[in-house]
Coordinates of C-alpha atoms in Angstrom, one line a residue:
M1 CA 43.0 -6.1 -34.4
A2 CA 46.6 -6.9 -35.4
V3 CA 49.0 -4.5 -37.2
I4 CA 51.2 -6.5 -38.8
Q5 CA 54.3 -5.9 -41.6
S6 CA 52.6 -7.9 -44.7
S7 CA 53.4 -7.3 -48.9
V8 CA 50.5 -7.3 -51.2
T9 CA 49.9 -10.8 -52.3
A10 CA 46.1 -10.8 -52.6
D11 CA 44.6 -12.3 -56.2
H12 CA 41.1 -11.2 -55.7
L13 CA 38.8 -8.2 -55.8
R14 CA 37.8 -7.0 -53.2
N15 CA 33.9 -6.1 -53.6
M16 CA 30.9 -7.1 -51.9
E17 CA 29.5 -8.9 -54.9
K18 CA 32.6 -10.8 -55.4
F19 CA 32.1 -12.3 -51.6
I20 CA 28.4 -13.0 -52.0
T21 CA 29.1 -15.0 -55.6
A22 CA 31.6 -17.1 -52.9
V23 CA 28.7 -16.9 -50.5
T24 CA 26.4 -18.4 -53.2
H25 CA 29.0 -21.0 -54.2
L26 CA 29.0 -22.3 -50.8
E27 CA 25.2 -22.6 -50.7
D28 CA 25.3 -24.3 -53.7
L29 CA 27.8 -26.8 -52.4
N30 CA 26.3 -27.4 -49.1
P31 CA 22.2 -27.1 -49.8
R32 CA 21.2 -28.7 -46.4
L33 CA 23.6 -26.1 -44.3
S34 CA 21.5 -24.0 -42.1
P35 CA 22.0 -19.8 -42.2
L36 CA 23.4 -20.2 -38.6
A37 CA 26.1 -23.2 -39.7
L38 CA 27.2 -21.1 -42.6
V39 CA 27.8 -18.1 -41.1
T40 CA 29.3 -19.9 -38.0
S41 CA 31.5 -22.0 -40.6
L42 CA 32.5 -18.4 -42.4
C43 CA 33.9 -17.2 -38.9
K44 CA 35.7 -20.0 -38.3
I45 CA 37.4 -20.1 -41.9
A46 CA 38.7 -16.7 -41.0
D47 CA 39.6 -17.0 -37.4
Q48 CA 37.2 -14.4 -36.7
S49 CA 35.1 -16.5 -34.5
D50 CA 36.5 -15.0 -31.2
N51 CA 38.2 -11.9 -33.1
I52 CA 37.6 -9.2 -30.5
T53 CA 40.3 -11.2 -28.2
H54 CA 42.4 -11.7 -31.2
D55 CA 42.4 -8.0 -31.7
F56 CA 43.6 -6.9 -28.3
L57 CA 45.6 -9.4 -27.4
G58 CA 47.0 -11.0 -30.9
S59 CA 46.5 -13.6 -33.4
S60 CA 47.1 -17.0 -32.4
D61 CA 49.1 -19.8 -33.9
N62 CA 47.2 -22.6 -32.1
R63 CA 47.5 -25.7 -34.2
D64 CA 44.3 -27.3 -32.8
E65 CA 42.6 -24.2 -34.4
I66 CA 44.4 -24.5 -37.4
H67 CA 43.2 -28.3 -37.6
Y68 CA 39.4 -27.1 -36.8
K69 CA 39.7 -24.6 -39.7
N70 CA 41.1 -27.5 -42.4
N71 CA 38.4 -29.3 -40.6
I72 CA 35.8 -26.7 -41.6
T73 CA 36.8 -26.4 -45.1
E74 CA 36.3 -30.0 -45.9
Q75 CA 33.0 -30.3 -44.3
L76 CA 31.7 -27.7 -46.5
N77 CA 33.1 -29.2 -49.7
I78 CA 35.4 -26.0 -50.9
N79 CA 38.4 -26.1 -52.9
H80 CA 41.7 -24.7 -51.6
Y81 CA 41.0 -21.8 -54.1
L82 CA 37.8 -20.7 -52.4
S83 CA 39.0 -21.2 -48.6
N84 CA 42.1 -19.2 -49.3
F85 CA 39.5 -16.5 -50.8
L86 CA 37.4 -16.5 -47.9
N87 CA 40.4 -16.4 -45.5
Q88 CA 41.4 -13.2 -47.0
A89 CA 38.2 -11.7 -47.6
I90 CA 37.0 -12.0 -44.0
H91 CA 40.0 -12.1 -41.9
H92 CA 40.8 -8.2 -40.7
F93 CA 43.8 -6.9 -39.7
I94 CA 46.1 -3.4 -40.6
T95 CA 49.4 -3.5 -42.1
D96 CA 52.1 -1.2 -40.9
G97 CA 51.5 0.8 -43.8
H98 CA 48.4 1.3 -43.1
E99 CA 46.5 -1.2 -45.2
E100 CA 43.7 -2.5 -44.2
R101 CA 42.7 -6.3 -44.9
G102 CA 39.5 -7.9 -44.4
V103 CA 37.4 -5.1 -46.0
V104 CA 35.3 -4.9 -49.2
L105 CA 34.0 -1.7 -51.5
T106 CA 29.8 -1.9 -51.6
P107 CA 28.0 -0.6 -54.9
D108 CA 27.0 2.2 -53.1
G109 CA 30.8 3.2 -52.3
T110 CA 30.7 2.1 -48.8
T111 CA 33.8 0.0 -47.6
I112 CA 32.6 -2.5 -45.1
A113 CA 34.6 -5.2 -42.7
L114 CA 33.3 -8.8 -43.3
A115 CA 34.0 -10.1 -39.7
P116 CA 31.9 -8.0 -38.0
L117 CA 29.3 -8.1 -40.3
L118 CA 29.1 -11.9 -40.0
L119 CA 29.6 -11.6 -36.3
G120 CA 26.7 -9.4 -36.2
L121 CA 24.3 -12.0 -38.0
E122 CA 25.1 -15.0 -36.1
P123 CA 23.3 -13.9 -32.7
G124 CA 20.7 -12.7 -34.5
L125 CA 20.3 -16.5 -36.4
R126 CA 20.8 -18.0 -32.6
A127 CA 18.1 -15.7 -31.5
N128 CA 15.5 -16.9 -34.0
E129 CA 16.4 -20.4 -32.4
D130 CA 16.1 -19.3 -28.9
S131 CA 14.3 -15.9 -28.0
N132 CA 15.4 -15.9 -24.6
Q133 CA 17.7 -13.2 -25.3
P134 CA 18.7 -10.1 -23.3
D135 CA 17.9 -6.7 -24.7
G136 CA 20.1 -5.4 -27.5
F137 CA 22.1 -8.6 -27.7
Y138 CA 22.5 -7.9 -31.7
L139 CA 24.7 -4.9 -30.4
L140 CA 27.1 -7.0 -28.6
P141 CA 29.8 -7.4 -31.3
L142 CA 29.9 -4.0 -32.3
A143 CA 30.2 -3.1 -28.6
K144 CA 33.1 -5.1 -28.0
N145 CA 34.8 -3.0 -31.0
L146 CA 34.0 0.3 -29.6
G147 CA 34.7 -0.5 -26.1
L148 CA 38.2 -1.8 -26.9
S149 CA 38.9 1.2 -29.2
F150 CA 37.9 3.6 -26.6
L151 CA 40.1 1.5 -23.7
Q152 CA 43.1 2.0 -26.6
F153 CA 42.3 5.6 -26.8
W154 CA 42.5 5.9 -23.1
N155 CA 45.9 4.0 -22.5
A156 CA 47.8 4.6 -25.6
T157 CA 48.1 7.5 -27.9
P158 CA 46.1 7.0 -31.0
P159 CA 44.9 10.0 -32.6
E160 CA 41.4 9.6 -32.3
R161 CA 38.9 7.1 -30.5
L162 CA 37.3 6.0 -34.0
G163 CA 38.2 5.5 -37.6
P164 CA 39.8 6.8 -40.1
D165 CA 38.2 6.2 -43.3
G166 CA 40.7 5.6 -46.6
C167 CA 40.7 5.0 -50.2
W168 CA 40.7 2.1 -52.4
D169 CA 43.3 1.9 -55.2
N170 CA 40.9 1.7 -57.7
V171 CA 37.1 1.6 -57.4
S172 CA 36.3 -0.1 -60.4
A173 CA 38.6 -3.0 -60.0
P174 CA 39.2 -2.6 -55.8
M175 CA 42.1 -4.2 -54.5
I176 CA 44.1 -2.2 -51.7
F177 CA 42.3 -0.1 -49.2
T178 CA 44.5 2.3 -47.4
L179 CA 43.7 4.1 -43.9
S180 CA 43.7 8.3 -44.2
G181 CA 45.4 8.1 -40.9
V182 CA 46.4 6.0 -38.0
P183 CA 44.2 3.3 -37.3
S184 CA 42.0 3.1 -33.8
L185 CA 40.8 -0.5 -33.2
A186 CA 37.3 0.6 -34.8
T187 CA 37.9 1.8 -38.2
D188 CA 34.9 3.5 -40.6
A189 CA 34.9 0.0 -42.2
Q190 CA 34.6 -1.7 -38.9
V191 CA 32.1 0.4 -37.6
Q192 CA 30.1 0.1 -40.9
G193 CA 30.2 -3.5 -40.9
G194 CA 29.4 -4.0 -37.3
M195 CA 26.5 -1.6 -37.9
D196 CA 25.1 -3.9 -40.7
G197 CA 25.5 -6.8 -38.4
A198 CA 23.4 -5.4 -35.7
I199 CA 20.9 -4.3 -38.4
L200 CA 20.8 -7.3 -40.2
G201 CA 20.9 -9.6 -37.3
K202 CA 18.3 -7.8 -35.6
H203 CA 16.1 -8.5 -38.3
L204 CA 16.9 -11.9 -38.6
S205 CA 16.0 -12.7 -35.3
V206 CA 12.0 -11.8 -36.1
V207 CA 11.8 -13.4 -39.4
N208 CA 11.2 -16.9 -40.6
C209 CA 14.6 -18.0 -41.3
S210 CA 13.7 -21.2 -42.9
D211 CA 13.7 -20.4 -46.3
I212 CA 16.4 -17.2 -46.2
K213 CA 19.6 -17.7 -48.1
L214 CA 22.4 -15.5 -46.5
S215 CA 23.4 -14.5 -50.4
T216 CA 19.9 -13.3 -51.2
L217 CA 19.5 -11.4 -47.7
L218 CA 23.3 -9.5 -48.5
R219 CA 22.9 -9.4 -52.3
S220 CA 19.3 -7.2 -51.4
Y221 CA 20.8 -5.2 -48.6
Y222 CA 23.8 -4.2 -50.6
S223 CA 22.9 -4.2 -53.8
G224 CA 19.5 -2.7 -53.8
T225 CA 19.4 0.2 -56.4
M226 CA 17.3 3.4 -55.9
E227 CA 15.2 2.4 -59.1
E228 CA 14.1 -0.7 -57.3
L229 CA 13.1 1.3 -54.4
D230 CA 11.1 4.0 -55.9
H231 CA 8.1 3.2 -54.3
V232 CA 9.6 1.9 -51.4
S233 CA 9.6 3.2 -47.7
D234 CA 13.0 5.4 -46.9
T235 CA 13.2 3.1 -43.9
H236 CA 13.5 -0.1 -46.2
L237 CA 16.2 -2.7 -45.4
R238 CA 19.0 -1.5 -47.7
G239 CA 22.9 -0.4 -47.0
R240 CA 22.4 3.1 -48.1
Y241 CA 19.9 3.6 -45.1
R242 CA 22.6 2.0 -42.6
R243 CA 22.7 5.1 -40.5
H244 CA 19.0 5.7 -40.5
N245 CA 18.2 2.2 -39.7
F246 CA 20.7 1.7 -36.6
K247 CA 19.2 4.7 -34.8
K248 CA 15.8 2.9 -35.2
I249 CA 17.3 -0.4 -33.1
T250 CA 19.2 1.6 -30.7
N251 CA 19.8 4.8 -28.7
S252 CA 23.1 6.4 -26.7
F253 CA 21.9 4.6 -23.4
L254 CA 21.8 1.0 -24.7
L255 CA 25.1 1.4 -26.6
Q256 CA 26.7 2.6 -23.1
E257 CA 25.1 -0.4 -21.3
K258 CA 26.7 -2.8 -24.0
V259 CA 29.9 -1.4 -24.4
A260 CA 30.2 -1.7 -20.3
D261 CA 28.8 -5.5 -20.8
A262 CA 31.5 -6.0 -23.6
L263 CA 34.4 -4.6 -21.2
H264 CA 33.0 -6.4 -18.1
S265 CA 33.0 -3.1 -16.5
H266 CA 29.4 -2.1 -15.2
P267 CA 30.0 1.5 -14.2
Q268 CA 29.3 1.8 -10.3
Q269 CA 30.6 4.0 -7.5
G270 CA 34.8 3.9 -8.1
D271 CA 34.5 3.6 -11.7
I272 CA 34.1 6.8 -12.9
G273 CA 36.5 7.1 -15.1
V274 CA 35.7 4.1 -17.0
E275 CA 31.9 5.2 -17.2
S276 CA 32.9 8.6 -18.6
L277 CA 35.2 7.0 -21.1
I278 CA 32.2 5.2 -22.2
K279 CA 30.4 7.9 -22.4
K280 CA 32.1 9.8 -24.5
G281 CA 33.3 7.4 -26.9
I282 CA 29.1 6.8 -27.5
E283 CA 29.1 10.7 -27.8
E284 CA 31.4 10.8 -30.3
F285 CA 30.0 7.6 -31.8
V286 CA 26.2 9.2 -32.2
L287 CA 27.7 12.1 -33.9
R288 CA 30.2 10.6 -36.3
Y289 CA 27.9 7.6 -37.3
M290 CA 24.5 8.4 -36.3
E291 CA 23.7 12.2 -36.8
C292 CA 26.4 13.3 -39.3
P293 CA 25.5 11.6 -43.1
A294 CA 27.3 9.5 -44.6
I295 CA 29.8 11.3 -47.4
I296 CA 31.2 9.7 -50.2
P297 CA 34.9 11.1 -50.2
R298 CA 36.5 12.7 -53.5
C299 CA 38.8 9.4 -53.8
I300 CA 35.7 7.0 -54.3
W301 CA 34.0 9.2 -56.7
G302 CA 37.3 10.0 -58.6
A303 CA 38.2 13.5 -58.3
A304 CA 41.0 15.0 -59.6
P305 CA 43.4 17.3 -57.6
P306 CA 42.7 21.1 -57.3
R307 CA 44.9 22.6 -60.0
A308 CA 46.3 25.1 -57.5
P309 CA 46.3 25.2 -53.6
L310 CA 42.9 26.1 -52.2
T311 CA 42.5 28.6 -49.7
P312 CA 41.9 27.4 -45.8
L313 CA 38.5 28.5 -44.1
S314 CA 37.9 29.9 -41.1
P315 CA 35.0 28.2 -39.1
P316 CA 33.0 28.5 -37.8
L317 CA 30.8 30.2 -40.4
P318 CA 27.8 32.0 -40.5
Y319 CA 25.8 30.9 -44.1
L320 CA 24.9 27.8 -45.8
Y321 CA 24.2 28.2 -49.3
I322 CA 21.6 26.0 -50.9
H323 CA 22.2 25.4 -55.0
H324 CA 20.9 23.1 -57.7
T325 CA 23.2 21.9 -60.4
E326 CA 20.8 22.5 -63.2
I327 CA 22.8 20.9 -65.3
P328 CA 23.3 18.0 -65.3
S329 CA 19.5 18.4 -65.0
K330 CA 18.7 15.0 -63.8
P331 CA 19.2 13.2 -60.7
C332 CA 21.6 10.6 -60.0
L333 CA 20.4 7.1 -58.6
N334 CA 23.6 5.4 -57.9
L335 CA 27.4 5.6 -57.0
Q336 CA 28.3 5.4 -60.9
M337 CA 26.1 7.8 -62.0
C338 CA 26.4 10.0 -59.3
S339 CA 30.5 10.0 -59.8
K340 CA 30.2 10.6 -63.5
K341 CA 28.3 13.6 -62.6
M342 CA 30.9 14.9 -60.3
R343 CA 33.3 14.1 -62.2
A344 CA 31.8 15.9 -65.2
M345 CA 31.2 19.1 -63.2
Q346 CA 34.5 19.2 -62.0
H347 CA 35.9 19.2 -65.4
F348 CA 33.5 21.9 -66.4
H349 CA 34.6 24.1 -63.7
Q350 CA 38.3 23.5 -64.1
K351 CA 38.6 23.7 -67.6
G352 CA 35.5 25.7 -68.7
R353 CA 35.6 28.4 -66.2
G354 CA 39.1 28.2 -65.0
W355 CA 38.5 27.6 -61.4
Y356 CA 40.8 25.6 -59.3
D357 CA 38.2 22.8 -58.6
L358 CA 34.9 22.0 -58.2
G359 CA 32.8 24.7 -56.6
Y360 CA 30.8 23.3 -54.3
S361 CA 31.3 22.2 -50.9
F362 CA 29.2 19.1 -50.9
A363 CA 26.9 18.1 -53.6
V364 CA 23.2 16.0 -52.9
G365 CA 22.9 12.8 -54.8
S366 CA 19.7 10.9 -55.2
D367 CA 21.1 8.1 -54.3
G368 CA 20.9 8.5 -50.4
Y369 CA 24.7 10.0 -49.9
I370 CA 26.3 13.5 -49.8
Y371 CA 29.3 13.7 -52.2
E372 CA 32.4 15.6 -51.0
G373 CA 33.6 18.6 -52.7
R374 CA 36.0 21.2 -51.2
G375 CA 34.8 20.3 -48.2
W376 CA 34.6 21.9 -44.6
M377 CA 38.0 23.2 -44.7
W378 CA 38.5 25.0 -47.9
V379 CA 37.1 28.1 -49.6
G380 CA 34.8 27.2 -52.8
A381 CA 33.4 28.8 -55.4
H382 CA 29.7 28.3 -55.3
T383 CA 28.1 32.0 -54.3
R384 CA 29.6 35.1 -55.6
G385 CA 30.8 37.4 -53.1
R386 CA 30.1 35.1 -50.2
N387 CA 32.5 31.9 -50.6
P388 CA 34.9 33.2 -47.4
V389 CA 31.8 32.9 -45.3
G390 CA 29.9 30.1 -46.2
Y391 CA 29.6 26.8 -47.7
G392 CA 27.8 25.7 -50.9
V393 CA 25.7 22.6 -51.1
A394 CA 24.1 21.9 -54.3
F395 CA 21.5 19.2 -55.2
I396 CA 22.3 17.3 -58.2
G397 CA 19.4 18.0 -60.8
N398 CA 17.2 20.5 -61.8
Y399 CA 14.9 21.5 -59.4
S400 CA 12.5 24.3 -60.8
T401 CA 9.4 22.1 -61.2
H402 CA 9.8 19.0 -58.7
L403 CA 12.0 18.3 -55.5
P404 CA 14.7 16.3 -54.6
S405 CA 13.4 13.2 -52.6
H406 CA 12.4 13.9 -49.0
Y407 CA 15.3 11.8 -47.7
D408 CA 17.7 13.6 -49.5
M409 CA 16.7 16.9 -48.4
E410 CA 16.6 15.4 -44.6
L411 CA 20.3 15.1 -45.2
V412 CA 21.0 18.4 -45.6
R413 CA 18.4 19.9 -43.8
H414 CA 18.8 17.7 -40.3
H415 CA 22.0 15.8 -40.6
L416 CA 24.5 17.9 -42.4
V417 CA 24.0 20.8 -40.5
K418 CA 23.7 19.1 -37.1
C419 CA 27.1 17.6 -38.0
G420 CA 28.3 20.9 -39.0
V421 CA 27.5 23.1 -35.8
S422 CA 28.2 20.0 -33.6
N423 CA 31.9 19.8 -35.5
G424 CA 32.7 23.6 -35.1
F425 CA 32.1 24.3 -38.7
L426 CA 29.1 26.3 -38.8
Q427 CA 28.1 28.7 -36.2
E428 CA 25.2 27.7 -34.1
N429 CA 23.0 30.5 -35.3
F430 CA 23.9 30.2 -38.6
T431 CA 21.7 31.2 -41.6
I432 CA 20.3 29.2 -44.6
L433 CA 19.9 31.3 -47.8
G434 CA 19.4 30.1 -51.4
H435 CA 21.3 30.9 -53.8
R436 CA 19.2 33.3 -55.4
Q437 CA 19.2 35.5 -52.4
V438 CA 22.3 36.8 -52.7
V439 CA 23.3 36.4 -56.6
A440 CA 20.8 37.1 -59.6
T441 CA 20.0 33.6 -60.5
S442 CA 17.0 31.3 -60.4
C443 CA 19.1 28.8 -58.2
P444 CA 18.0 26.4 -56.6
G445 CA 15.0 26.4 -59.0
D446 CA 11.6 27.3 -57.8
S447 CA 10.4 23.9 -56.3
L448 CA 13.6 23.5 -53.8
Y449 CA 13.7 27.4 -53.3
S450 CA 10.0 27.2 -52.0
V451 CA 10.7 24.2 -49.4
I452 CA 13.7 25.4 -48.1
T453 CA 12.0 28.8 -47.1
T454 CA 10.3 26.8 -44.7
W455 CA 13.5 25.3 -43.0
E456 CA 14.7 26.3 -39.6
H457 CA 17.4 28.9 -39.9
Y458 CA 16.3 30.2 -43.4
K459 CA 16.6 33.6 -43.7
D460 CA 13.8 35.8 -45.7
T461 CA 15.6 38.1 -47.9
N462 CA 14.7 39.8 -51.1
P463 CA 16.1 37.8 -54.0
L464 CA 18.5 39.7 -56.2
R465 CA 17.3 40.7 -59.8
T466 CA 20.7 42.3 -61.3
S467 CA 23.1 40.3 -63.5
A468 CA 26.1 38.5 -61.6
V469 CA 29.6 38.6 -62.7
T470 CA 31.4 35.3 -61.8
D471 CA 34.4 35.9 -59.7
M472 CA 34.8 32.4 -58.3
T473 CA 38.2 30.3 -58.3

């Protein structure tokens, strides 16, 4: 991943649909081209066929490679405009101003680096033609990125082994993605692209690829709506279930093995330093990208800034309070709906109630994601008299007579709380309470409350019956 000085010259939107449209055009121009040949060509066009080497050693100006790329574009019958778009869309690097290039915004609010996605698809398609592949072959492209990032952390001074995430200049018309901190060699976008490449690569290695179109596969994976998945298992092949599906195809031991293989460093006696480096890195990876839930940041759902400085919390905290929003009463099923409801709630809290910000620490959509409110570090405005000692998590919708999906409840019950404890935000012996147990209210609704009484860490107390006076800011 070369960090270079660069000005913004992109003329194209950076969203997944735009890229899939380009892939569809390539397929139409080359109807006899196999998915493997197409993926390989895309990697070559963007100089990403050996991007791990380029990322670690720097980009190459080899004239033979440039000539080869030109030949590829001619063989694919594509014009300069499409070739330029693909090169800019796929070629991954980070500028000195921490702008991350070669990434796209997906319909569900996730930012994906295209190069590791394509590099993950390639071995899966090759394995479909030659089944004699080592265990975990689909993890190797991601493992290389992780290994190099771990080494960079060991040998240099980046603040983190992994990440960070970032923000788009405009979610509706994304052009520029700026990282929120100093980049590692495995940004969130690179990791998420690598995870998708592994998931889809593993899938492609075992299905009949003769009738598969790359554009159809990508559109199904990234653009499938919750309405379409209404009667489909939570484990369906969709980007929103990335973390769940990635856990099904790997484990920490296999990841450690593949990272060691990728670095050509098979830990033996005397390799204690590298073995420990990989183990710690994978532990961090597993927590960050497999155990913790994906959280849509404020900049993606379009949050307004707080009206005044917020008060910092002093974690770890002893309580987690469960709410439902009641109004909005209907669940939100995609990023657009959930973002609109988040903005409406924030506006009501700030303008209608005079609070500094959206009151909740986190909100849970019905789109498979948790949305950032005040987050882990700032005192919320969710539970009268209890805001400094607990986090408020609200399920978007009215759950008096029905329930959120099992998947959405599991995001909170297992993943969010585990993430909170592991990162030092929640005490290990924390208590879960329904809003009604500390404030006179029907929140979080009879149906949802009856379920949380069965959760680990729930504590049985008598719901309050007296009227409550709002003291939240």
